[in-house]
Each structure stands twice: as structure tokens, then as C-alpha cells.
Short mmCIF file of C-alpha atoms in Angstrom, two decimals:
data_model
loop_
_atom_site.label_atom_id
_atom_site.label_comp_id
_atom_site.label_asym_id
_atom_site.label_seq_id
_atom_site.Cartn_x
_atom_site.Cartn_y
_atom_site.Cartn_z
CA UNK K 212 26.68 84.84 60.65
CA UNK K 213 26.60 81.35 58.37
CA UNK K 214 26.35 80.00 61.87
CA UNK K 215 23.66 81.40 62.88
CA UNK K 216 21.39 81.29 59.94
CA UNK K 217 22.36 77.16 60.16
CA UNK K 218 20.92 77.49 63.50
CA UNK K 219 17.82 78.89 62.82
CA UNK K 220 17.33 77.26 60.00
CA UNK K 221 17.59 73.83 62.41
CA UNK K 222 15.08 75.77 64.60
CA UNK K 223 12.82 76.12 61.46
CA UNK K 224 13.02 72.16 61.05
CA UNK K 225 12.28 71.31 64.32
CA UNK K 226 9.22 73.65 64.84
CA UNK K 227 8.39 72.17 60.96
CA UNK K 228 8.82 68.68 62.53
CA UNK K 229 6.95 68.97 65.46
CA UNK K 230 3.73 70.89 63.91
CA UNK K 231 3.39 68.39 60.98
CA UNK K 232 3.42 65.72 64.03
CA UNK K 233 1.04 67.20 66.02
CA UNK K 234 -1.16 67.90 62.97
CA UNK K 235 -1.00 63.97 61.84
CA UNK K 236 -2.20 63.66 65.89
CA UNK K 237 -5.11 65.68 64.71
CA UNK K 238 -5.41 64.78 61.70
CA UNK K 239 -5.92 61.02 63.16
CA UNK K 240 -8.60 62.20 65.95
CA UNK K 241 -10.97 64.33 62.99
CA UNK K 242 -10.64 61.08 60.78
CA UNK K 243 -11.42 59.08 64.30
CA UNK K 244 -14.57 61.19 65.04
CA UNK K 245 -15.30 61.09 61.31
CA UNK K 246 -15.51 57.57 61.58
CA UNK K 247 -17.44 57.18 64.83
CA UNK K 248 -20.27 59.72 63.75
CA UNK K 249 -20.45 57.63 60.35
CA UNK K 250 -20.87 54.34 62.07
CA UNK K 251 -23.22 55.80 64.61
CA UNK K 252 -25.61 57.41 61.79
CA UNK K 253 -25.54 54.25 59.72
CA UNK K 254 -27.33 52.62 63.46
CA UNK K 255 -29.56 54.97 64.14
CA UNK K 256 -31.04 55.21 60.74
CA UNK K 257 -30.94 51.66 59.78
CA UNK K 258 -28.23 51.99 57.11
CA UNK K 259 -25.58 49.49 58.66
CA UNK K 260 -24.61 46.46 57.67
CA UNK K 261 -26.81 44.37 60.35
CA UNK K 262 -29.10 41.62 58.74
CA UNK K 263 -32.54 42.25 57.72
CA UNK K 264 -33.18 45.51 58.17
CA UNK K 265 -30.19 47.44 56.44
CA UNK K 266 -31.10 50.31 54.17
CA UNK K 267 -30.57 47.84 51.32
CA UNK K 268 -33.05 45.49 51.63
CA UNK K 269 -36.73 45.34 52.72
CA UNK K 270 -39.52 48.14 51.70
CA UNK K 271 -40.82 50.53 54.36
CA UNK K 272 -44.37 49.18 53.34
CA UNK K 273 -46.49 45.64 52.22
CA UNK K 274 -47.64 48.07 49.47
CA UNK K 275 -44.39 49.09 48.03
CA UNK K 276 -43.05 45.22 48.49
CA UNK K 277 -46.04 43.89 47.04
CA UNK K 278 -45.43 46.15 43.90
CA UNK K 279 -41.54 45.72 43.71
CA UNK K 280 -42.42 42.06 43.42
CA UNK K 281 -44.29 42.28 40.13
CA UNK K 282 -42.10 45.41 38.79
CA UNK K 283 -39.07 42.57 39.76
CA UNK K 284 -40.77 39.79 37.70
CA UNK K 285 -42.07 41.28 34.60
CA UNK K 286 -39.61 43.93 34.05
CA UNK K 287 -36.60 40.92 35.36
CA UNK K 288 -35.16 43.87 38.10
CA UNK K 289 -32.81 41.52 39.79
CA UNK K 290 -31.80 44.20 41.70
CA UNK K 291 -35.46 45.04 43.17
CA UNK K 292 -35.87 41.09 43.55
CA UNK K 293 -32.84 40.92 46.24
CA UNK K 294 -34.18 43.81 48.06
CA UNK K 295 -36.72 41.51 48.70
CA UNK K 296 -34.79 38.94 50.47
CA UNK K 297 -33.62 40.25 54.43
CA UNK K 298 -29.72 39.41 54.48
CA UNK K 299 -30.95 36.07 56.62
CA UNK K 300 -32.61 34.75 53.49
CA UNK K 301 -29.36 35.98 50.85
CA UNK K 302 -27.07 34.45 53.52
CA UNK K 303 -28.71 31.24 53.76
CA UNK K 304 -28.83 30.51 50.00
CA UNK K 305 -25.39 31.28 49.47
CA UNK K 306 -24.14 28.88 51.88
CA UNK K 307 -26.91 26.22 50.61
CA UNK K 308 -25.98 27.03 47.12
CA UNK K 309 -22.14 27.30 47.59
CA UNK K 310 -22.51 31.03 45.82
CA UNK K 311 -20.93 34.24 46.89
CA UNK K 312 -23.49 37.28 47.03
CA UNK K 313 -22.30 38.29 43.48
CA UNK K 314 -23.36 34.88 41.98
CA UNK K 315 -26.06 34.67 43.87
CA UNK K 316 -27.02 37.88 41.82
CA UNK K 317 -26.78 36.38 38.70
CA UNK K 318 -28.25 33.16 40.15
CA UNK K 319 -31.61 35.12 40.27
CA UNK K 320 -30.81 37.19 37.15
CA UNK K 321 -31.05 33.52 35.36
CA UNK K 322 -34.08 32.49 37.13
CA UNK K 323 -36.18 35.48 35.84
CA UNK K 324 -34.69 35.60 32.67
CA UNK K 325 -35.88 31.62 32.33
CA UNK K 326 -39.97 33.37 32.77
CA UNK K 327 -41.35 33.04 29.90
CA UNK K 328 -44.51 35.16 30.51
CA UNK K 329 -42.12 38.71 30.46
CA UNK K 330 -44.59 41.43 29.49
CA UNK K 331 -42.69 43.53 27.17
CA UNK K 332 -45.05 46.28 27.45
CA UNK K 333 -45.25 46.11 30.90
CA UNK K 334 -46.15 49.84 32.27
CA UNK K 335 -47.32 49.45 35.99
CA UNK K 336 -48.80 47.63 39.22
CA UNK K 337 -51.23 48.57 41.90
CA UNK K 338 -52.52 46.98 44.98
CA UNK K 339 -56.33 46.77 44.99
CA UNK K 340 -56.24 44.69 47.86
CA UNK K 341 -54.61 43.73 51.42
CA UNK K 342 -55.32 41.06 53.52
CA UNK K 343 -53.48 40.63 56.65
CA UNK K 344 -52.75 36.96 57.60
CA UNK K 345 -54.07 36.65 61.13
CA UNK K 346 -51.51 34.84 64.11
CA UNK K 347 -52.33 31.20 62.98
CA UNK K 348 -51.29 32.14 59.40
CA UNK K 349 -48.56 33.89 60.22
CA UNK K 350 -47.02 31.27 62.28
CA UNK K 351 -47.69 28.62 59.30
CA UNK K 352 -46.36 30.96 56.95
CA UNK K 353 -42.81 31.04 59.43
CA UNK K 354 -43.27 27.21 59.68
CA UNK K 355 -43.27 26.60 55.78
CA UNK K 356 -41.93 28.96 54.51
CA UNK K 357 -39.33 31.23 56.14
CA UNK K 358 -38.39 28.41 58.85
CA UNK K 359 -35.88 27.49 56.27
CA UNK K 360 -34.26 30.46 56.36
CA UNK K 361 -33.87 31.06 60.03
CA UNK K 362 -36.51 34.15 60.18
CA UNK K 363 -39.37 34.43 61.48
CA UNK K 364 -42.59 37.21 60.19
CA UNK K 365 -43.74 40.09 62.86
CA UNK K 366 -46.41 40.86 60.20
CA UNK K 367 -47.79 39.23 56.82
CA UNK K 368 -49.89 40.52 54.31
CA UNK K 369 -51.36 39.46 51.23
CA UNK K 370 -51.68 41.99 48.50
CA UNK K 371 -54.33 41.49 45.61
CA UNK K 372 -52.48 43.41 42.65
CA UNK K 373 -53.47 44.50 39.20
CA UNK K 374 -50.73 44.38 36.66
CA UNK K 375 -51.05 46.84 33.42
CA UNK K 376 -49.27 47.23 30.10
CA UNK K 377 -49.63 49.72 27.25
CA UNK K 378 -52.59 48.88 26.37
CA UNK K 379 -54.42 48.79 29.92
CA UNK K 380 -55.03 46.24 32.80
CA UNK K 381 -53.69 42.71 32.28
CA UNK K 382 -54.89 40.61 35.04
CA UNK K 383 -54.60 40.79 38.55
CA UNK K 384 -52.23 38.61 40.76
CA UNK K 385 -51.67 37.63 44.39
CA UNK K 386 -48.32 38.01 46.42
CA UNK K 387 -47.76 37.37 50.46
CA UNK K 388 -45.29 40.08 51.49
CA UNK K 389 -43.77 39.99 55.15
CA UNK K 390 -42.27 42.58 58.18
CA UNK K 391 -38.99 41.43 59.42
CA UNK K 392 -37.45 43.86 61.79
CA UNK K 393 -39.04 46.38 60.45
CA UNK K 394 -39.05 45.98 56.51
CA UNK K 395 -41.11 44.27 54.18
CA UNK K 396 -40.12 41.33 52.07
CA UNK K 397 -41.69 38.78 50.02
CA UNK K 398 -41.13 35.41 50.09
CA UNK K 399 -41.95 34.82 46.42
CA UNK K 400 -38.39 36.31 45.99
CA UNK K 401 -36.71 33.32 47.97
CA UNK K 402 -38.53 30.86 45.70
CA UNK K 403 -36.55 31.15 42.68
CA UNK K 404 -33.62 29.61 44.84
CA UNK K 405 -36.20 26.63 45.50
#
């Protein structure tokens, strides 16, 4: 009898053995398709990690860049100023500058805490305005300005925008915004690294 309980407790064992094997197998292949489905999504919506038009940069409008761009400035939202930059633009000035994305991060944090014309009270933007910069333009505006980056603009617009604080409408400022693959930056944003 001790015999054969030793036996079939081996038998237990084995058949323990070979179903945690065969459930790592699976176990690999869920995690596998897992994987594949996550990388697939991330392509067809525009959230992977390819340049410019990842779901971290750019603005799915000229509107919403224009006013990110003055929220940025006057409120100093570093974080809403890199969105403006395509990954193009953020790679480029961290090789030029010799910075890793991090310190390019508080690169810019420096620049717009150096502005001395912060509006404390600031309380919103709007765009009164949009001008869209015909093909001459645009190709100047690639030439001068995002040339040095490597990009180029489908699109440009320039967005007439009225800033307000607490106490009601401030002034009204200008800012070129541009599409690159699909999302709008602003050029403005590159210039602090100027």
C-alpha cells in the first residue's frame, strides 16, 4: 500500500508538472496577444511612440494650439509648451543642446520662468481671429523657421488671440500655429531654445 500511494503521488507531480508547463505556454501566448493588440491600438489611434504625431504632442486643432500657447506662457505650463513641439523639434534641440528630454524640460521651465510679463491673474484666452498662411507663406515659414528642425508645415495658421485676467480683457496677441502629420504646433514654442 505505501507503494502505491508513492506512486500516485509521483503521478500527481507529473500531471502537476506538466499542467503548470502548459499553462506558462499559455500564459506566454495571452501576454503575447496582449502585447500585439496594445501595440496595434497605440498605431491606429496615434498613441505610439512615432515622431510628431504621438498622442503626446500636437493639438487636434490651430484653435486649441493657438490657446495652449498663451495658457503655456502666462500661466509658465511647461508641460503644455512641449506639447507644442512634434518629437522632430524636442529631438533636435536635445542633440543641439547636449540635453536629455528631462533637461530639456527644465530647459524650457527656465526660459518661461525668466518672462517677466507673467500675468498673475491670468484667467483665459480666445481666438478672435484665423488667418491661414497661403502656399508661399507656408513654404517661407518651413524655410525660416522649421527648416532647422528637419520638418516641414502641411498647414499654417495665424491666430489673432485675446488674453483676459480677473479683471477682463488684457490685450490681444498674435501666434503662427502649424499641422505636422496631423497635429498642430506652434513654433513660438521652439523659440525659447533659440
Amino acid at each position: 500500500r505505501d507503494a502505491q500511494e508513492s506512486r500516485g503521488l509521483g503521478d500527481v507531480y507529473k500531471r502537476q508538472s506538466w499542467a503548470n508547463r502548459k499553462g506558462e505556454k499559455c500564459m506566454k501566448k495571452v501576454l503575447g496577444l496582449v502585447m500585439a493588440v496594445a501595440v496595434l491600438g497605440g498605431t491606429l489611434t496615434g498613441c505610439g511612440s512615432s515622431g510628431g504625431g504621438s498622442g503626446k504632442d500636437g493639438y487636434s486643432s490651430a484653435e486649441k494650439a493657438a490657446m495652449a500657447y498663451w495658457e503655456a506662457y502666462y500661466t509658465l505650463g511647461t508641460d503644455k509648451m512641449m506639447k507644442l513641439m512634434p518629437a522632430e523639434a524636442k529631438e533636435h534641440w536635445e542633440d543641439e543642446l547636449s540635453l536629455t528630454s528631462e533637461q530639456l524640460t527644465a530647459y524650457m521651465e527656465q526660459e518661461l520662468e525668466k518672462k517677466s510679463d507673467i500675468i498673475k491673474t491670468f484667467k483665459s484666452v480666445s481666438v478672435d481671429e484665423q488667418e491661414e498662411l497661403s502656399i508661399d507663406r507656408i513654404q517661407n515659414f518651413n524655410e525660416n523657421y522649421l527648416g532647422e528642425v528637419g520638418i516641414k508645415a502641411d498647414e499654417a495658421v495665424r491666430c489673432i488671440c485675446t488674453i483676459y485676467d480677473d479683471t477682463g480683457h488684457i490685450d490681444d496677441y498674435r501666434v503662427t500655429v502649424y499641422q505636422y502629420k496631423g497635429k498642430w504646433y506652434s513654433h513660438s514654442a521652439d523659440a525659447f531654445f533659440e
